[in-house]
C-alpha positions as protocol buffer text, in pm:
chain_id: "A"
residue {
  index: 1
  type: MET
  ca { x: -17525 y: -7231 z: 8698 }
}
residue {
  index: 2
  type: GLU
  ca { x: -17239 y: -7256 z: 8943 }
}
residue {
  index: 3
  type: LYS
  ca { x: -17027 y: -7473 z: 8710 }
}
residue {
  index: 4
  type: ASP
  ca { x: -17051 y: -7208 z: 8437 }
}
residue {
  index: 5
  type: ARG
  ca { x: -16960 y: -6906 z: 8649 }
}
residue {
  index: 6
  type: VAL
  ca { x: -16620 y: -6740 z: 8617 }
}
residue {
  index: 7
  type: LYS
  ca { x: -16522 y: -6587 z: 8952 }
}
residue {
  index: 8
  type: ALA
  ca { x: -16289 y: -6293 z: 9013 }
}
residue {
  index: 9
  type: VAL
  ca { x: -15984 y: -6516 z: 9058 }
}
residue {
  index: 10
  type: PRO
  ca { x: -15694 y: -6597 z: 8824 }
}
residue {
  index: 11
  type: THR
  ca { x: -15844 y: -6837 z: 8569 }
}
residue {
  index: 12
  type: SER
  ca { x: -15706 y: -7037 z: 8277 }
}
residue {
  index: 13
  type: ILE
  ca { x: -15952 y: -7047 z: 7989 }
}
residue {
  index: 14
  type: GLY
  ca { x: -15947 y: -7267 z: 7679 }
}
residue {
  index: 15
  type: PHE
  ca { x: -16198 y: -7367 z: 7413 }
}
residue {
  index: 16
  type: ILE
  ca { x: -16286 y: -7654 z: 7181 }
}
residue {
  index: 17
  type: ILE
  ca { x: -16448 y: -7615 z: 6839 }
}
residue {
  index: 18
  type: ARG
  ca { x: -16683 y: -7904 z: 6752 }
}
residue {
  index: 19
  type: PRO
  ca { x: -16939 y: -7946 z: 6473 }
}
residue {
  index: 20
  type: ILE
  ca { x: -17306 y: -7947 z: 6572 }
}
residue {
  index: 21
  type: GLN
  ca { x: -17549 y: -8196 z: 6417 }
}
residue {
  index: 22
  type: GLN
  ca { x: -17924 y: -8207 z: 6476 }
}
residue {
  index: 23
  type: ASN
  ca { x: -17903 y: -7943 z: 6748 }
}
residue {
  index: 24
  type: ASP
  ca { x: -17703 y: -8167 z: 6986 }
}
residue {
  index: 25
  type: TYR
  ca { x: -17554 y: -7864 z: 7162 }
}
residue {
  index: 26
  type: LEU
  ca { x: -17567 y: -8000 z: 7517 }
}
residue {
  index: 27
  type: ALA
  ca { x: -17412 y: -8336 z: 7431 }
}
residue {
  index: 28
  type: LYS
  ca { x: -17128 y: -8175 z: 7239 }
}
residue {
  index: 29
  type: ALA
  ca { x: -17064 y: -7920 z: 7513 }
}
residue {
  index: 30
  type: HIS
  ca { x: -17016 y: -8174 z: 7792 }
}
residue {
  index: 31
  type: VAL
  ca { x: -16655 y: -8258 z: 7717 }
}
residue {
  index: 32
  type: ALA
  ca { x: -16325 y: -8187 z: 7886 }
}
residue {
  index: 33
  type: THR
  ca { x: -15993 y: -8094 z: 7734 }
}
residue {
  index: 34
  type: ALA
  ca { x: -15714 y: -8349 z: 7731 }
}
residue {
  index: 35
  type: GLY
  ca { x: -15340 y: -8301 z: 7761 }
}
residue {
  index: 36
  type: ASP
  ca { x: -15131 y: -8069 z: 7972 }
}
residue {
  index: 37
  type: ALA
  ca { x: -15290 y: -7794 z: 8177 }
}
residue {
  index: 38
  type: PRO
  ca { x: -15106 y: -7473 z: 8272 }
}
residue {
  index: 39
  type: ILE
  ca { x: -14984 y: -7376 z: 8619 }
}
residue {
  index: 40
  type: SER
  ca { x: -15010 y: -7019 z: 8742 }
}
residue {
  index: 41
  type: PHE
  ca { x: -14961 y: -6817 z: 9061 }
}
residue {
  index: 42
  type: ALA
  ca { x: -15163 y: -6560 z: 9251 }
}
residue {
  index: 43
  type: ARG
  ca { x: -15055 y: -6343 z: 9544 }
}
residue {
  index: 44
  type: SER
  ca { x: -15304 y: -6164 z: 9766 }
}
residue {
  index: 45
  type: SER
  ca { x: -15263 y: -5811 z: 9901 }
}
residue {
  index: 46
  type: THR
  ca { x: -15143 y: -5959 z: 10230 }
}
residue {
  index: 47
  type: GLY
  ca { x: -14869 y: -6167 z: 10060 }
}
residue {
  index: 48
  type: GLU
  ca { x: -15035 y: -6512 z: 10050 }
}
residue {
  index: 49
  type: VAL
  ca { x: -14925 y: -6702 z: 9737 }
}
residue {
  index: 50
  type: SER
  ca { x: -15141 y: -6972 z: 9579 }
}
residue {
  index: 51
  type: VAL
  ca { x: -15029 y: -7214 z: 9310 }
}
residue {
  index: 52
  type: LEU
  ca { x: -15315 y: -7261 z: 9064 }
}
residue {
  index: 53
  type: SER
  ca { x: -15328 y: -7587 z: 8871 }
}
residue {
  index: 54
  type: GLY
  ca { x: -15545 y: -7668 z: 8572 }
}
residue {
  index: 55
  type: ASN
  ca { x: -15519 y: -8038 z: 8654 }
}
residue {
  index: 56
  type: LYS
  ca { x: -15640 y: -8113 z: 9006 }
}
residue {
  index: 57
  type: ALA
  ca { x: -15542 y: -8479 z: 8982 }
}
residue {
  index: 58
  type: GLU
  ca { x: -15170 y: -8405 z: 8939 }
}
residue {
  index: 59
  type: THR
  ca { x: -14926 y: -8343 z: 9223 }
}
residue {
  index: 60
  type: VAL
  ca { x: -14762 y: -8001 z: 9201 }
}
residue {
  index: 61
  type: LEU
  ca { x: -14406 y: -7943 z: 9322 }
}
residue {
  index: 62
  type: TYR
  ca { x: -14251 y: -7604 z: 9384 }
}
residue {
  index: 63
  type: THR
  ca { x: -13929 y: -7440 z: 9498 }
}
residue {
  index: 64
  type: LEU
  ca { x: -13876 y: -7106 z: 9662 }
}
residue {
  index: 65
  type: ASN
  ca { x: -13559 y: -6913 z: 9574 }
}
residue {
  index: 66
  type: ASN
  ca { x: -13414 y: -7228 z: 9409 }
}
residue {
  index: 67
  type: GLY
  ca { x: -13435 y: -7419 z: 9734 }
}
residue {
  index: 68
  type: LYS
  ca { x: -13559 y: -7770 z: 9808 }
}
residue {
  index: 69
  type: ALA
  ca { x: -13861 y: -7897 z: 9615 }
}
residue {
  index: 70
  type: ASN
  ca { x: -14183 y: -7918 z: 9816 }
}
residue {
  index: 71
  type: THR
  ca { x: -14525 y: -8061 z: 9743 }
}
residue {
  index: 72
  type: TYR
  ca { x: -14780 y: -7783 z: 9716 }
}
residue {
  index: 73
  type: LYS
  ca { x: -15068 y: -7831 z: 9961 }
}
residue {
  index: 74
  type: SER
  ca { x: -15190 y: -7485 z: 10054 }
}
residue {
  index: 75
  type: SER
  ca { x: -15108 y: -7116 z: 10012 }
}
residue {
  index: 76
  type: PHE
  ca { x: -14809 y: -6972 z: 10196 }
}
residue {
  index: 77
  type: ASP
  ca { x: -14674 y: -6632 z: 10296 }
}
residue {
  index: 78
  type: LEU
  ca { x: -14443 y: -6455 z: 10051 }
}
residue {
  index: 79
  type: ARG
  ca { x: -14474 y: -6100 z: 10178 }
}
residue {
  index: 80
  type: GLN
  ca { x: -14095 y: -6064 z: 10183 }
}
residue {
  index: 81
  type: GLY
  ca { x: -14078 y: -6147 z: 9814 }
}
residue {
  index: 82
  type: GLY
  ca { x: -13885 y: -6414 z: 9627 }
}
residue {
  index: 83
  type: THR
  ca { x: -13880 y: -6640 z: 9322 }
}
residue {
  index: 84
  type: ILE
  ca { x: -14116 y: -6937 z: 9304 }
}
residue {
  index: 85
  type: THR
  ca { x: -14100 y: -7218 z: 9046 }
}
residue {
  index: 86
  type: ALA
  ca { x: -14366 y: -7489 z: 9008 }
}
residue {
  index: 87
  type: TRP
  ca { x: -14425 y: -7795 z: 8790 }
}
residue {
  index: 88
  type: TYR
  ca { x: -14618 y: -8121 z: 8780 }
}
residue {
  index: 89
  type: GLN
  ca { x: -14445 y: -8418 z: 8941 }
}
residue {
  index: 90
  type: GLY
  ca { x: -14279 y: -8620 z: 8668 }
}
residue {
  index: 91
  type: ASN
  ca { x: -14341 y: -8351 z: 8406 }
}
residue {
  index: 92
  type: GLU
  ca { x: -14098 y: -8061 z: 8425 }
}
residue {
  index: 93
  type: LYS
  ca { x: -14160 y: -7941 z: 8070 }
}
residue {
  index: 94
  type: LEU
  ca { x: -14439 y: -7717 z: 8202 }
}
residue {
  index: 95
  type: LYS
  ca { x: -14218 y: -7562 z: 8470 }
}
residue {
  index: 96
  type: VAL
  ca { x: -14321 y: -7201 z: 8535 }
}
residue {
  index: 97
  type: THR
  ca { x: -14142 y: -6934 z: 8736 }
}
residue {
  index: 98
  type: GLN
  ca { x: -14266 y: -6611 z: 8893 }
}
residue {
  index: 99
  type: GLN
  ca { x: -14073 y: -6346 z: 9085 }
}
residue {
  index: 100
  type: TYR
  ca { x: -14241 y: -6130 z: 9350 }
}
residue {
  index: 101
  type: SER
  ca { x: -14104 y: -5815 z: 9508 }
}
residue {
  index: 102
  type: LYS
  ca { x: -14130 y: -5737 z: 9877 }
}
residue {
  index: 103
  type: ILE
  ca { x: -14460 y: -5585 z: 9988 }
}
residue {
  index: 104
  type: GLU
  ca { x: -14369 y: -5259 z: 10159 }
}
residue {
  index: 105
  type: THR
  ca { x: -14721 y: -5144 z: 10249 }
}
residue {
  index: 106
  type: VAL
  ca { x: -14976 y: -5287 z: 10491 }
}
residue {
  index: 107
  type: PRO
  ca { x: -15324 y: -5341 z: 10344 }
}
residue {
  index: 108
  type: MET
  ca { x: -15582 y: -5167 z: 10560 }
}
residue {
  index: 109
  type: GLU
  ca { x: -15955 y: -5108 z: 10565 }
}
residue {
  index: 110
  type: VAL
  ca { x: -16145 y: -4809 z: 10698 }
}
residue {
  index: 111
  type: VAL
  ca { x: -16387 y: -4943 z: 10960 }
}
residue {
  index: 112
  type: PHE
  ca { x: -16511 y: -4617 z: 11113 }
}
residue {
  index: 113
  type: ALA
  ca { x: -16501 y: -4243 z: 11051 }
}
residue {
  index: 114
  type: SER
  ca { x: -16623 y: -3984 z: 11300 }
}
residue {
  index: 115
  type: SER
  ca { x: -16770 y: -3787 z: 11010 }
}
residue {
  index: 116
  type: GLN
  ca { x: -16786 y: -3812 z: 10631 }
}
residue {
  index: 117
  type: GLU
  ca { x: -16980 y: -3661 z: 10343 }
}
residue {
  index: 118
  type: THR
  ca { x: -17131 y: -3976 z: 10193 }
}
residue {
  index: 119
  type: GLY
  ca { x: -17098 y: -4008 z: 9818 }
}
residue {
  index: 120
  type: GLU
  ca { x: -16837 y: -3736 z: 9786 }
}
residue {
  index: 121
  type: GLY
  ca { x: -16589 y: -3762 z: 10068 }
}
residue {
  index: 122
  type: ASP
  ca { x: -16603 y: -4121 z: 10198 }
}
residue {
  index: 123
  type: ALA
  ca { x: -16323 y: -4202 z: 10442 }
}
residue {
  index: 124
  type: LYS
  ca { x: -16230 y: -4508 z: 10233 }
}
residue {
  index: 125
  type: ASN
  ca { x: -16086 y: -4262 z: 9980 }
}
residue {
  index: 126
  type: LEU
  ca { x: -15790 y: -4224 z: 10216 }
}
residue {
  index: 127
  type: LEU
  ca { x: -15672 y: -4569 z: 10106 }
}
residue {
  index: 128
  type: ASP
  ca { x: -15761 y: -4581 z: 9736 }
}
residue {
  index: 129
  type: GLY
  ca { x: -15426 y: -4449 z: 9610 }
}
residue {
  index: 130
  type: ASP
  ca { x: -15601 y: -4180 z: 9404 }
}
residue {
  index: 131
  type: PRO
  ca { x: -15467 y: -3829 z: 9486 }
}
residue {
  index: 132
  type: THR
  ca { x: -15776 y: -3667 z: 9333 }
}
residue {
  index: 133
  type: SER
  ca { x: -16024 y: -3834 z: 9570 }
}
residue {
  index: 134
  type: ILE
  ca { x: -16076 y: -3690 z: 9917 }
}
residue {
  index: 135
  type: TRP
  ca { x: -16213 y: -3766 z: 10260 }
}
residue {
  index: 136
  type: HIS
  ca { x: -16450 y: -3481 z: 10352 }
}
residue {
  index: 137
  type: THR
  ca { x: -16632 y: -3443 z: 10682 }
}
residue {
  index: 138
  type: MET
  ca { x: -17006 y: -3386 z: 10671 }
}
residue {
  index: 139
  type: TYR
  ca { x: -17134 y: -3045 z: 10564 }
}
residue {
  index: 140
  type: SER
  ca { x: -17460 y: -3105 z: 10372 }
}
residue {
  index: 141
  type: VAL
  ca { x: -17679 y: -3191 z: 10674 }
}
residue {
  index: 142
  type: THR
  ca { x: -17474 y: -3044 z: 10955 }
}
residue {
  index: 143
  type: VAL
  ca { x: -17122 y: -2910 z: 10983 }
}
residue {
  index: 144
  type: ALA
  ca { x: -16912 y: -3152 z: 11184 }
}
residue {
  index: 145
  type: GLN
  ca { x: -16683 y: -3000 z: 11445 }
}
residue {
  index: 146
  type: TYR
  ca { x: -16330 y: -3123 z: 11500 }
}
residue {
  index: 147
  type: PRO
  ca { x: -16159 y: -3330 z: 11623 }
}
residue {
  index: 148
  type: HIS
  ca { x: -16225 y: -3584 z: 11348 }
}
residue {
  index: 149
  type: TRP
  ca { x: -16081 y: -3934 z: 11336 }
}
residue {
  index: 150
  type: VAL
  ca { x: -16066 y: -4244 z: 11120 }
}
residue {
  index: 151
  type: ASP
  ca { x: -16016 y: -4603 z: 11239 }
}
residue {
  index: 152
  type: PHE
  ca { x: -15816 y: -4843 z: 11022 }
}
residue {
  index: 153
  type: ASP
  ca { x: -15813 y: -5223 z: 11049 }
}
residue {
  index: 154
  type: ALA
  ca { x: -15495 y: -5405 z: 10941 }
}
residue {
  index: 155
  type: ALA
  ca { x: -15676 y: -5746 z: 10966 }
}
residue {
  index: 156
  type: SER
  ca { x: -15405 y: -5892 z: 11190 }
}
residue {
  index: 157
  type: VAL
  ca { x: -15129 y: -5778 z: 11424 }
}
residue {
  index: 158
  type: LYS
  ca { x: -14849 y: -5615 z: 11225 }
}
residue {
  index: 159
  type: THR
  ca { x: -14541 y: -5403 z: 11285 }
}
residue {
  index: 160
  type: ILE
  ca { x: -14597 y: -5067 z: 11119 }
}
residue {
  index: 161
  type: LYS
  ca { x: -14318 y: -4813 z: 11073 }
}
residue {
  index: 162
  type: GLY
  ca { x: -14547 y: -4521 z: 11003 }
}
residue {
  index: 163
  type: PHE
  ca { x: -14801 y: -4360 z: 10772 }
}
residue {
  index: 164
  type: THR
  ca { x: -14794 y: -4125 z: 10477 }
}
residue {
  index: 165
  type: PHE
  ca { x: -15061 y: -3856 z: 10451 }
}
residue {
  index: 166
  type: LEU
  ca { x: -15131 y: -3656 z: 10135 }
}
residue {
  index: 167
  type: PRO
  ca { x: -15323 y: -3330 z: 10190 }
}
residue {
  index: 168
  type: ARG
  ca { x: -15603 y: -3232 z: 9956 }
}
residue {
  index: 169
  type: PRO
  ca { x: -15415 y: -3106 z: 9647 }
}
residue {
  index: 170
  type: ASP
  ca { x: -15682 y: -2864 z: 9523 }
}
residue {
  index: 171
  type: GLY
  ca { x: -15828 y: -2575 z: 9720 }
}
residue {
  index: 172
  type: ALA
  ca { x: -15707 y: -2383 z: 10021 }
}
residue {
  index: 173
  type: ASN
  ca { x: -15936 y: -2540 z: 10281 }
}
residue {
  index: 174
  type: GLY
  ca { x: -15918 y: -2877 z: 10450 }
}
residue {
  index: 175
  type: ASP
  ca { x: -15551 y: -2871 z: 10546 }
}
residue {
  index: 176
  type: ILE
  ca { x: -15473 y: -3052 z: 10870 }
}
residue {
  index: 177
  type: LYS
  ca { x: -15252 y: -2897 z: 11135 }
}
residue {
  index: 178
  type: ASP
  ca { x: -15228 y: -3130 z: 11436 }
}
residue {
  index: 179
  type: TYR
  ca { x: -15271 y: -3506 z: 11448 }
}
residue {
  index: 180
  type: LYS
  ca { x: -15259 y: -3792 z: 11696 }
}
residue {
  index: 181
  type: ILE
  ca { x: -15211 y: -4165 z: 11635 }
}
residue {
  index: 182
  type: GLN
  ca { x: -15370 y: -4423 z: 11862 }
}
residue {
  index: 183
  type: VAL
  ca { x: -15360 y: -4804 z: 11859 }
}
residue {
  index: 184
  type: SER
  ca { x: -15593 y: -5073 z: 11987 }
}
residue {
  index: 185
  type: LYS
  ca { x: -15633 y: -5449 z: 12000 }
}
residue {
  index: 186
  type: ASP
  ca { x: -16006 y: -5457 z: 12059 }
}
residue {
  index: 187
  type: GLY
  ca { x: -16140 y: -5133 z: 11911 }
}
residue {
  index: 188
  type: LYS
  ca { x: -16252 y: -5016 z: 12257 }
}
residue {
  index: 189
  type: ASN
  ca { x: -15936 y: -4934 z: 12449 }
}
residue {
  index: 190
  type: TRP
  ca { x: -15707 y: -4692 z: 12265 }
}
residue {
  index: 191
  type: GLU
  ca { x: -15349 y: -4603 z: 12350 }
}
residue {
  index: 192
  type: ASP
  ca { x: -15173 y: -4285 z: 12237 }
}
residue {
  index: 193
  type: VAL
  ca { x: -14861 y: -4359 z: 12032 }
}
residue {
  index: 194
  type: MET
  ca { x: -14763 y: -4036 z: 11863 }
}
residue {
  index: 195
  type: SER
  ca { x: -14879 y: -3679 z: 11801 }
}
residue {
  index: 196
  type: GLY
  ca { x: -14741 y: -3390 z: 11601 }
}
residue {
  index: 197
  type: THR
  ca { x: -14798 y: -3099 z: 11365 }
}
residue {
  index: 198
  type: PHE
  ca { x: -14786 y: -3107 z: 10987 }
}
residue {
  index: 199
  type: GLU
  ca { x: -14595 y: -2848 z: 10787 }
}
residue {
  index: 200
  type: ARG
  ca { x: -14820 y: -2602 z: 10608 }
}
residue {
  index: 201
  type: ASN
  ca { x: -14792 y: -2716 z: 10246 }
}
residue {
  index: 202
  type: LYS
  ca { x: -14947 y: -2963 z: 10003 }
}
residue {
  index: 203
  type: ASN
  ca { x: -14656 y: -3207 z: 10002 }
}
residue {
  index: 204
  type: SER
  ca { x: -14689 y: -3573 z: 10097 }
}
residue {
  index: 205
  type: LYS
  ca { x: -14624 y: -3607 z: 10468 }
}
residue {
  index: 206
  type: PRO
  ca { x: -14466 y: -3926 z: 10602 }
}
residue {
  index: 207
  type: PHE
  ca { x: -14458 y: -3966 z: 10977 }
}
residue {
  index: 208
  type: VAL
  ca { x: -14262 y: -4248 z: 11139 }
}
residue {
  index: 209
  type: LEU
  ca { x: -14368 y: -4408 z: 11465 }
}
residue {
  index: 210
  type: ARG
  ca { x: -14085 y: -4358 z: 11707 }
}
residue {
  index: 211
  type: ASN
  ca { x: -14131 y: -4667 z: 11922 }
}
residue {
  index: 212
  type: LEU
  ca { x: -14167 y: -4966 z: 11689 }
}
residue {
  index: 213
  type: SER
  ca { x: -14217 y: -5209 z: 11978 }
}
residue {
  index: 214
  type: ARG
  ca { x: -14549 y: -5041 z: 12050 }
}
residue {
  index: 215
  type: THR
  ca { x: -14690 y: -5081 z: 11698 }
}
residue {
  index: 216
  type: LEU
  ca { x: -14783 y: -5450 z: 11729 }
}
residue {
  index: 217
  type: TYR
  ca { x: -15154 y: -5384 z: 11692 }
}
residue {
  index: 218
  type: SER
  ca { x: -15421 y: -5451 z: 11433 }
}
residue {
  index: 219
  type: LEU
  ca { x: -15635 y: -5136 z: 11479 }
}
residue {
  index: 220
  type: TYR
  ca { x: -15506 y: -4784 z: 11419 }
}
residue {
  index: 221
  type: ARG
  ca { x: -15679 y: -4451 z: 11472 }
}
residue {
  index: 222
  type: ILE
  ca { x: -15557 y: -4123 z: 11327 }
}
residue {
  index: 223
  type: LYS
  ca { x: -15721 y: -3828 z: 11497 }
}
residue {
  index: 224
  type: PHE
  ca { x: -15701 y: -3485 z: 11335 }
}
residue {
  index: 225
  type: THR
  ca { x: -15742 y: -3230 z: 11611 }
}
residue {
  index: 226
  type: THR
  ca { x: -15713 y: -2890 z: 11443 }
}
residue {
  index: 227
  type: TRP
  ca { x: -15744 y: -2742 z: 11095 }
}
residue {
  index: 228
  type: ARG
  ca { x: -15581 y: -2455 z: 10912 }
}
């Protein structure tokens, strides 16, 4: 039942031990805890902070970086980081504090790949943070010819300084030589922003966009034009 489901969100859990008589399980289970309920925080990958209260009837106050107290009504952006403190109005004994660092990376999602070997080399592996996983173009059914490209969605318009690309660490094949970065606002019209050539090694390769004023887009395409 919906009321009994625990979702994949930060959740405070408690329990009550009660004696059972004459199999009155349901009657004994339909009770609620009394007293103070904890306050906690959750920050999404995009930097949105939510204040989670175990007592929905109480007004929650909070401060950011020891500033003026505000009444919490909805989540707010804390991508730049900071210290947040929250408590119930009129009850500061449950005051809780959490410090968040600045989010330096932009969460992205792979929305299209020109070619991928499904089940082994999915393009989403480019974003999973695991250096042992790879994006591999199709070879089992047909051998895909370059250029290959991957489209990334940043969910909203953001200023991006650049990307970091890690070549496949094992094996001699699959190294990328030339690349091109394109940007779009609608996924149909693409504008060239930057192109270049990677050094021939297995090191992590950061590449910085030279004109930051042109990076205010939500869709990014990295096109790999030649291989070594």
